[in-house]
Amino acid sequence: PHSILKHPITIRSMFNPSLEHIVLPRSYTGSIIIWATGDLNVTYLEWEQQLISHKSFGSEYITEVPFEAAILPGNFEISTDTVLFPSHFSMLSKEERARTKLRTNAKTPETFDRELEITNNFAVPVSVTQIQIADTGKDDDLCHKYFSTPLFDSLTEGQKPKADRKDSLKGVSVRFHFQSDENVGPFPKKCMLSLDTDRVGRQNL
């Protein structure tokens, strides 16, 4: 029997200009060609080899999906001060240590939460739907060991951060896990924060 399969297709633009470049809005049209097979028992590798050998193979299962898209100029601007985390609690400022111990009844905390200062420099309102911590170096587990996002992950759909043009995104918080028994060395470690949005794709900070 005839059936309809509904799966979203995501198109990502790798266009990433530097901050000093002026980028005008650009509109694009195009098509996605979906080439399928009618034999569900054939593996992908077998189907690929048959397609390479015989260009007409499975031609009755070709579907063209037209699309229109536009690239919005802009970026997310983040305050440098809010993304610098100390490796140990004792390295926080005196004022920040005092505020933290008030919340923990004078106990030295194992984690430290900070809301990041992010400004929406796009010309449209933007909502953040998901955030991820990503590693940028050879230590694949380092960033996930030190950082997590439990406060953001606990937000419901209606609570996700949203900002109009030139406004701040409220609610993008990162939790730092102090490593009391480890020396991370004299050089700063870098991690990447990826923000998935409703209108401007994925933004990496």
PDB file of C-alpha atoms in Angstrom:
ATOM      1  CA  PRO A   1       0.000   0.000   0.000  1.00  0.00           C
ATOM      2  CA  HIS A   2       1.072   3.554  -0.676  1.00  0.00           C
ATOM      3  CA  SER A   3       2.558   5.298   2.354  1.00  0.00           C
ATOM      4  CA  ILE A   4       3.937   8.756   3.049  1.00  0.00           C
ATOM      5  CA  LEU A   5       7.111   9.161   5.074  1.00  0.00           C
ATOM      6  CA  LYS A   6       7.575  12.505   6.802  1.00  0.00           C
ATOM      7  CA  HIS A   7      11.151  13.361   7.709  1.00  0.00           C
ATOM      8  CA  PRO A   8      12.582  16.902   8.064  1.00  0.00           C
ATOM      9  CA  ILE A   9      15.430  17.888   5.754  1.00  0.00           C
ATOM     10  CA  THR A  10      17.852  20.438   7.214  1.00  0.00           C
ATOM     11  CA  ILE A  11      19.943  22.654   4.937  1.00  0.00           C
ATOM     12  CA  ARG A  12      22.868  24.378   6.637  1.00  0.00           C
ATOM     13  CA  SER A  13      24.835  27.283   5.195  1.00  0.00           C
ATOM     14  CA  MET A  14      28.559  27.283   5.936  1.00  0.00           C
ATOM     15  CA  PHE A  15      28.796  30.988   5.070  1.00  0.00           C
ATOM     16  CA  ASN A  16      30.676  32.514   8.023  1.00  0.00           C
ATOM     17  CA  PRO A  17      32.047  36.030   7.391  1.00  0.00           C
ATOM     18  CA  SER A  18      34.424  37.773   9.757  1.00  0.00           C
ATOM     19  CA  LEU A  19      32.992  40.449  12.026  1.00  0.00           C
ATOM     20  CA  GLU A  20      34.521  43.377  10.128  1.00  0.00           C
ATOM     21  CA  HIS A  21      32.825  42.423   6.842  1.00  0.00           C
ATOM     22  CA  ILE A  22      29.523  44.032   5.882  1.00  0.00           C
ATOM     23  CA  VAL A  23      27.165  41.333   4.623  1.00  0.00           C
ATOM     24  CA  LEU A  24      23.982  42.236   2.779  1.00  0.00           C
ATOM     25  CA  PRO A  25      20.897  39.972   2.941  1.00  0.00           C
ATOM     26  CA  ARG A  26      21.011  37.293   0.264  1.00  0.00           C
ATOM     27  CA  SER A  27      18.169  35.169  -1.061  1.00  0.00           C
ATOM     28  CA  TYR A  28      18.582  31.760  -2.658  1.00  0.00           C
ATOM     29  CA  THR A  29      16.377  29.307  -4.501  1.00  0.00           C
ATOM     30  CA  GLY A  30      17.198  25.730  -5.390  1.00  0.00           C
ATOM     31  CA  SER A  31      16.128  22.126  -5.236  1.00  0.00           C
ATOM     32  CA  ILE A  32      17.029  19.038  -3.271  1.00  0.00           C
ATOM     33  CA  ILE A  33      17.093  15.845  -5.308  1.00  0.00           C
ATOM     34  CA  ILE A  34      16.077  12.752  -3.345  1.00  0.00           C
ATOM     35  CA  TRP A  35      17.071   9.521  -5.101  1.00  0.00           C
ATOM     36  CA  ALA A  36      15.557   6.473  -3.422  1.00  0.00           C
ATOM     37  CA  THR A  37      15.326   2.750  -4.055  1.00  0.00           C
ATOM     38  CA  GLY A  38      12.224   0.625  -4.451  1.00  0.00           C
ATOM     39  CA  ASP A  39      13.900  -2.464  -3.013  1.00  0.00           C
ATOM     40  CA  LEU A  40      13.899  -2.304   0.788  1.00  0.00           C
ATOM     41  CA  ASN A  41      16.085  -5.424   0.982  1.00  0.00           C
ATOM     42  CA  VAL A  42      19.038  -3.711  -0.709  1.00  0.00           C
ATOM     43  CA  THR A  43      21.640  -2.186   1.614  1.00  0.00           C
ATOM     44  CA  TYR A  44      22.800   1.376   1.080  1.00  0.00           C
ATOM     45  CA  LEU A  45      26.232   0.274  -0.198  1.00  0.00           C
ATOM     46  CA  GLU A  46      24.657  -2.133  -2.699  1.00  0.00           C
ATOM     47  CA  TRP A  47      22.248   0.554  -3.866  1.00  0.00           C
ATOM     48  CA  GLU A  48      25.102   3.065  -4.231  1.00  0.00           C
ATOM     49  CA  GLN A  49      27.158   0.654  -6.359  1.00  0.00           C
ATOM     50  CA  GLN A  50      24.161  -0.099  -8.604  1.00  0.00           C
ATOM     51  CA  LEU A  51      23.526   3.624  -9.053  1.00  0.00           C
ATOM     52  CA  ILE A  52      27.164   4.310  -9.974  1.00  0.00           C
ATOM     53  CA  SER A  53      27.189   1.452 -12.479  1.00  0.00           C
ATOM     54  CA  HIS A  54      23.783   2.191 -14.027  1.00  0.00           C
ATOM     55  CA  LYS A  55      22.762   5.849 -14.031  1.00  0.00           C
ATOM     56  CA  SER A  56      19.179   5.015 -14.887  1.00  0.00           C
ATOM     57  CA  PHE A  57      18.811   2.635 -11.938  1.00  0.00           C
ATOM     58  CA  GLY A  58      15.875   3.665  -9.742  1.00  0.00           C
ATOM     59  CA  SER A  59      15.058   6.711 -11.871  1.00  0.00           C
ATOM     60  CA  GLU A  60      11.350   6.224 -11.118  1.00  0.00           C
ATOM     61  CA  TYR A  61      12.081   7.035  -7.463  1.00  0.00           C
ATOM     62  CA  ILE A  62      13.610  10.490  -7.963  1.00  0.00           C
ATOM     63  CA  THR A  63      11.876  13.342  -6.143  1.00  0.00           C
ATOM     64  CA  GLU A  64      12.707  17.035  -6.508  1.00  0.00           C
ATOM     65  CA  VAL A  65      11.996  19.300  -3.528  1.00  0.00           C
ATOM     66  CA  PRO A  66      12.263  23.042  -4.341  1.00  0.00           C
ATOM     67  CA  PHE A  67      13.163  25.511  -1.597  1.00  0.00           C
ATOM     68  CA  GLU A  68      13.658  29.212  -0.984  1.00  0.00           C
ATOM     69  CA  ALA A  69      16.018  30.572   1.648  1.00  0.00           C
ATOM     70  CA  ALA A  70      17.600  33.799   2.793  1.00  0.00           C
ATOM     71  CA  ILE A  71      20.769  34.546   4.733  1.00  0.00           C
ATOM     72  CA  LEU A  72      20.351  37.184   7.420  1.00  0.00           C
ATOM     73  CA  PRO A  73      23.433  39.262   8.235  1.00  0.00           C
ATOM     74  CA  GLY A  74      24.332  39.424  11.894  1.00  0.00           C
ATOM     75  CA  ASN A  75      25.840  37.461  14.761  1.00  0.00           C
ATOM     76  CA  PHE A  76      25.645  36.747  18.467  1.00  0.00           C
ATOM     77  CA  GLU A  77      27.955  38.987  20.478  1.00  0.00           C
ATOM     78  CA  ILE A  78      29.172  37.558  23.776  1.00  0.00           C
ATOM     79  CA  SER A  79      30.818  39.338  26.691  1.00  0.00           C
ATOM     80  CA  THR A  80      34.361  38.027  27.147  1.00  0.00           C
ATOM     81  CA  ASP A  81      34.192  38.359  30.933  1.00  0.00           C
ATOM     82  CA  THR A  82      31.297  35.920  31.258  1.00  0.00           C
ATOM     83  CA  VAL A  83      33.095  33.103  29.421  1.00  0.00           C
ATOM     84  CA  LEU A  84      36.241  33.108  31.552  1.00  0.00           C
ATOM     85  CA  PHE A  85      35.975  30.445  34.264  1.00  0.00           C
ATOM     86  CA  PRO A  86      38.576  29.714  36.969  1.00  0.00           C
ATOM     87  CA  SER A  87      39.741  26.142  37.433  1.00  0.00           C
ATOM     88  CA  HIS A  88      39.296  26.304  41.241  1.00  0.00           C
ATOM     89  CA  PHE A  89      36.812  28.027  43.539  1.00  0.00           C
ATOM     90  CA  SER A  90      39.606  29.953  45.305  1.00  0.00           C
ATOM     91  CA  MET A  91      40.390  31.719  42.020  1.00  0.00           C
ATOM     92  CA  LEU A  92      37.028  33.480  41.919  1.00  0.00           C
ATOM     93  CA  SER A  93      36.970  37.116  42.972  1.00  0.00           C
ATOM     94  CA  LYS A  94      36.462  37.815  46.684  1.00  0.00           C
ATOM     95  CA  GLU A  95      33.011  39.275  46.004  1.00  0.00           C
ATOM     96  CA  GLU A  96      31.937  36.304  43.878  1.00  0.00           C
ATOM     97  CA  ARG A  97      33.154  33.811  46.485  1.00  0.00           C
ATOM     98  CA  ALA A  98      31.166  35.631  49.165  1.00  0.00           C
ATOM     99  CA  ARG A  99      27.975  35.657  47.073  1.00  0.00           C
ATOM    100  CA  THR A 100      28.382  31.975  46.247  1.00  0.00           C
ATOM    101  CA  LYS A 101      28.927  30.916  49.876  1.00  0.00           C
ATOM    102  CA  LEU A 102      25.804  32.809  50.904  1.00  0.00           C
ATOM    103  CA  ARG A 103      23.827  30.550  48.590  1.00  0.00           C
ATOM    104  CA  THR A 104      25.570  27.376  49.819  1.00  0.00           C
ATOM    105  CA  ASN A 105      25.474  28.089  53.602  1.00  0.00           C
ATOM    106  CA  ALA A 106      29.240  28.764  53.695  1.00  0.00           C
ATOM    107  CA  LYS A 107      30.086  25.451  52.021  1.00  0.00           C
ATOM    108  CA  THR A 108      32.621  25.349  49.202  1.00  0.00           C
ATOM    109  CA  PRO A 109      30.583  24.439  46.106  1.00  0.00           C
ATOM    110  CA  GLU A 110      31.450  21.743  43.610  1.00  0.00           C
ATOM    111  CA  THR A 111      29.892  23.685  40.728  1.00  0.00           C
ATOM    112  CA  PHE A 112      29.486  27.290  39.657  1.00  0.00           C
ATOM    113  CA  ASP A 113      26.598  28.583  37.502  1.00  0.00           C
ATOM    114  CA  ARG A 114      26.939  31.668  35.332  1.00  0.00           C
ATOM    115  CA  GLU A 115      24.492  33.297  32.941  1.00  0.00           C
ATOM    116  CA  LEU A 116      26.279  34.366  29.773  1.00  0.00           C
ATOM    117  CA  GLU A 117      25.852  37.873  28.381  1.00  0.00           C
ATOM    118  CA  ILE A 118      24.856  37.343  24.733  1.00  0.00           C
ATOM    119  CA  THR A 119      23.491  40.093  22.469  1.00  0.00           C
ATOM    120  CA  ASN A 120      21.380  39.390  19.390  1.00  0.00           C
ATOM    121  CA  ASN A 121      22.871  41.369  16.489  1.00  0.00           C
ATOM    122  CA  PHE A 122      20.483  39.935  13.899  1.00  0.00           C
ATOM    123  CA  ALA A 123      17.706  42.123  12.461  1.00  0.00           C
ATOM    124  CA  VAL A 124      14.993  39.698  13.639  1.00  0.00           C
ATOM    125  CA  PRO A 125      13.908  38.220  16.980  1.00  0.00           C
ATOM    126  CA  VAL A 126      15.777  34.974  17.677  1.00  0.00           C
ATOM    127  CA  SER A 127      14.980  32.112  20.054  1.00  0.00           C
ATOM    128  CA  VAL A 128      17.567  29.604  21.273  1.00  0.00           C
ATOM    129  CA  THR A 129      16.161  26.085  21.098  1.00  0.00           C
ATOM    130  CA  GLN A 130      19.184  24.043  22.171  1.00  0.00           C
ATOM    131  CA  ILE A 131      22.734  24.587  23.437  1.00  0.00           C
ATOM    132  CA  GLN A 132      25.675  22.197  23.375  1.00  0.00           C
ATOM    133  CA  ILE A 133      29.202  22.201  24.753  1.00  0.00           C
ATOM    134  CA  ALA A 134      31.756  21.196  22.112  1.00  0.00           C
ATOM    135  CA  ASP A 135      35.485  20.471  22.351  1.00  0.00           C
ATOM    136  CA  THR A 136      37.937  22.388  20.190  1.00  0.00           C
ATOM    137  CA  GLY A 137      41.172  20.532  20.944  1.00  0.00           C
ATOM    138  CA  LYS A 138      42.585  17.031  21.161  1.00  0.00           C
ATOM    139  CA  ASP A 139      41.182  16.401  24.660  1.00  0.00           C
ATOM    140  CA  ASP A 140      37.792  15.125  23.522  1.00  0.00           C
ATOM    141  CA  ASP A 141      36.314  14.827  27.019  1.00  0.00           C
ATOM    142  CA  LEU A 142      37.831  17.912  28.622  1.00  0.00           C
ATOM    143  CA  CYS A 143      35.011  20.360  27.882  1.00  0.00           C
ATOM    144  CA  HIS A 144      32.258  17.920  28.846  1.00  0.00           C
ATOM    145  CA  LYS A 145      34.137  17.197  32.065  1.00  0.00           C
ATOM    146  CA  TYR A 146      34.238  20.850  33.079  1.00  0.00           C
ATOM    147  CA  PHE A 147      30.990  22.223  31.644  1.00  0.00           C
ATOM    148  CA  SER A 148      27.313  21.290  31.492  1.00  0.00           C
ATOM    149  CA  THR A 149      24.008  23.072  30.868  1.00  0.00           C
ATOM    150  CA  PRO A 150      21.452  21.668  33.378  1.00  0.00           C
ATOM    151  CA  LEU A 151      19.665  24.989  33.946  1.00  0.00           C
ATOM    152  CA  PHE A 152      18.995  25.477  30.239  1.00  0.00           C
ATOM    153  CA  ASP A 153      18.082  21.818  29.753  1.00  0.00           C
ATOM    154  CA  SER A 154      15.377  22.123  32.429  1.00  0.00           C
ATOM    155  CA  LEU A 155      13.585  24.972  30.595  1.00  0.00           C
ATOM    156  CA  THR A 156      10.265  24.211  28.934  1.00  0.00           C
ATOM    157  CA  GLU A 157       9.533  25.219  25.350  1.00  0.00           C
ATOM    158  CA  GLY A 158       7.898  28.479  26.396  1.00  0.00           C
ATOM    159  CA  GLN A 159      10.824  29.398  28.670  1.00  0.00           C
ATOM    160  CA  LYS A 160      13.601  29.151  26.054  1.00  0.00           C
ATOM    161  CA  PRO A 161      15.681  32.352  25.728  1.00  0.00           C
ATOM    162  CA  LYS A 162      14.474  34.853  23.118  1.00  0.00           C
ATOM    163  CA  ALA A 163      15.772  38.297  22.205  1.00  0.00           C
ATOM    164  CA  ASP A 164      14.767  41.055  19.826  1.00  0.00           C
ATOM    165  CA  ARG A 165      17.337  42.909  17.768  1.00  0.00           C
ATOM    166  CA  LYS A 166      20.143  44.355  19.959  1.00  0.00           C
ATOM    167  CA  ASP A 167      18.585  42.810  23.075  1.00  0.00           C
ATOM    168  CA  SER A 168      20.257  40.315  25.406  1.00  0.00           C
ATOM    169  CA  LEU A 169      19.409  36.632  25.492  1.00  0.00           C
ATOM    170  CA  LYS A 170      18.342  35.878  29.060  1.00  0.00           C
ATOM    171  CA  GLY A 171      18.631  32.352  30.372  1.00  0.00           C
ATOM    172  CA  VAL A 172      21.694  30.947  28.560  1.00  0.00           C
ATOM    173  CA  SER A 173      23.528  29.567  31.586  1.00  0.00           C
ATOM    174  CA  VAL A 174      26.581  27.341  31.818  1.00  0.00           C
ATOM    175  CA  ARG A 175      27.614  25.263  34.838  1.00  0.00           C
ATOM    176  CA  PHE A 176      31.318  24.896  35.578  1.00  0.00           C
ATOM    177  CA  HIS A 177      32.466  21.852  37.561  1.00  0.00           C
ATOM    178  CA  PHE A 178      35.434  22.619  39.818  1.00  0.00           C
ATOM    179  CA  GLN A 179      38.213  20.025  39.636  1.00  0.00           C
ATOM    180  CA  SER A 180      39.784  20.288  43.078  1.00  0.00           C
ATOM    181  CA  ASP A 181      42.145  17.354  42.585  1.00  0.00           C
ATOM    182  CA  GLU A 182      43.476  18.344  39.181  1.00  0.00           C
ATOM    183  CA  ASN A 183      45.898  20.910  37.827  1.00  0.00           C
ATOM    184  CA  VAL A 184      44.778  22.024  34.376  1.00  0.00           C
ATOM    185  CA  GLY A 185      48.107  23.702  33.646  1.00  0.00           C
ATOM    186  CA  PRO A 186      49.171  27.303  33.011  1.00  0.00           C
ATOM    187  CA  PHE A 187      47.542  27.608  29.594  1.00  0.00           C
ATOM    188  CA  PRO A 188      43.842  28.408  29.112  1.00  0.00           C
ATOM    189  CA  LYS A 189      41.644  25.668  27.686  1.00  0.00           C
ATOM    190  CA  LYS A 190      39.082  26.560  25.050  1.00  0.00           C
ATOM    191  CA  CYS A 191      35.635  25.081  24.557  1.00  0.00           C
ATOM    192  CA  MET A 192      32.908  25.949  22.066  1.00  0.00           C
ATOM    193  CA  LEU A 193      29.302  26.768  22.843  1.00  0.00           C
ATOM    194  CA  SER A 194      26.871  25.893  20.030  1.00  0.00           C
ATOM    195  CA  LEU A 195      23.456  27.532  20.020  1.00  0.00           C
ATOM    196  CA  ASP A 196      20.681  26.123  17.827  1.00  0.00           C
ATOM    197  CA  THR A 197      18.102  28.779  16.977  1.00  0.00           C
ATOM    198  CA  ASP A 198      14.704  29.047  15.351  1.00  0.00           C
ATOM    199  CA  ARG A 199      15.661  31.545  12.606  1.00  0.00           C
ATOM    200  CA  VAL A 200      19.436  31.819  12.128  1.00  0.00           C
ATOM    201  CA  GLY A 201      20.567  28.196  12.285  1.00  0.00           C
ATOM    202  CA  ARG A 202      23.448  27.162  14.527  1.00  0.00           C
ATOM    203  CA  GLN A 203      25.717  29.824  16.011  1.00  0.00           C
ATOM    204  CA  ASN A 204      29.073  28.835  17.511  1.00  0.00           C
ATOM    205  CA  LEU A 205      30.677  30.965  20.209  1.00  0.00           C
TER     206      LEU A 205
END
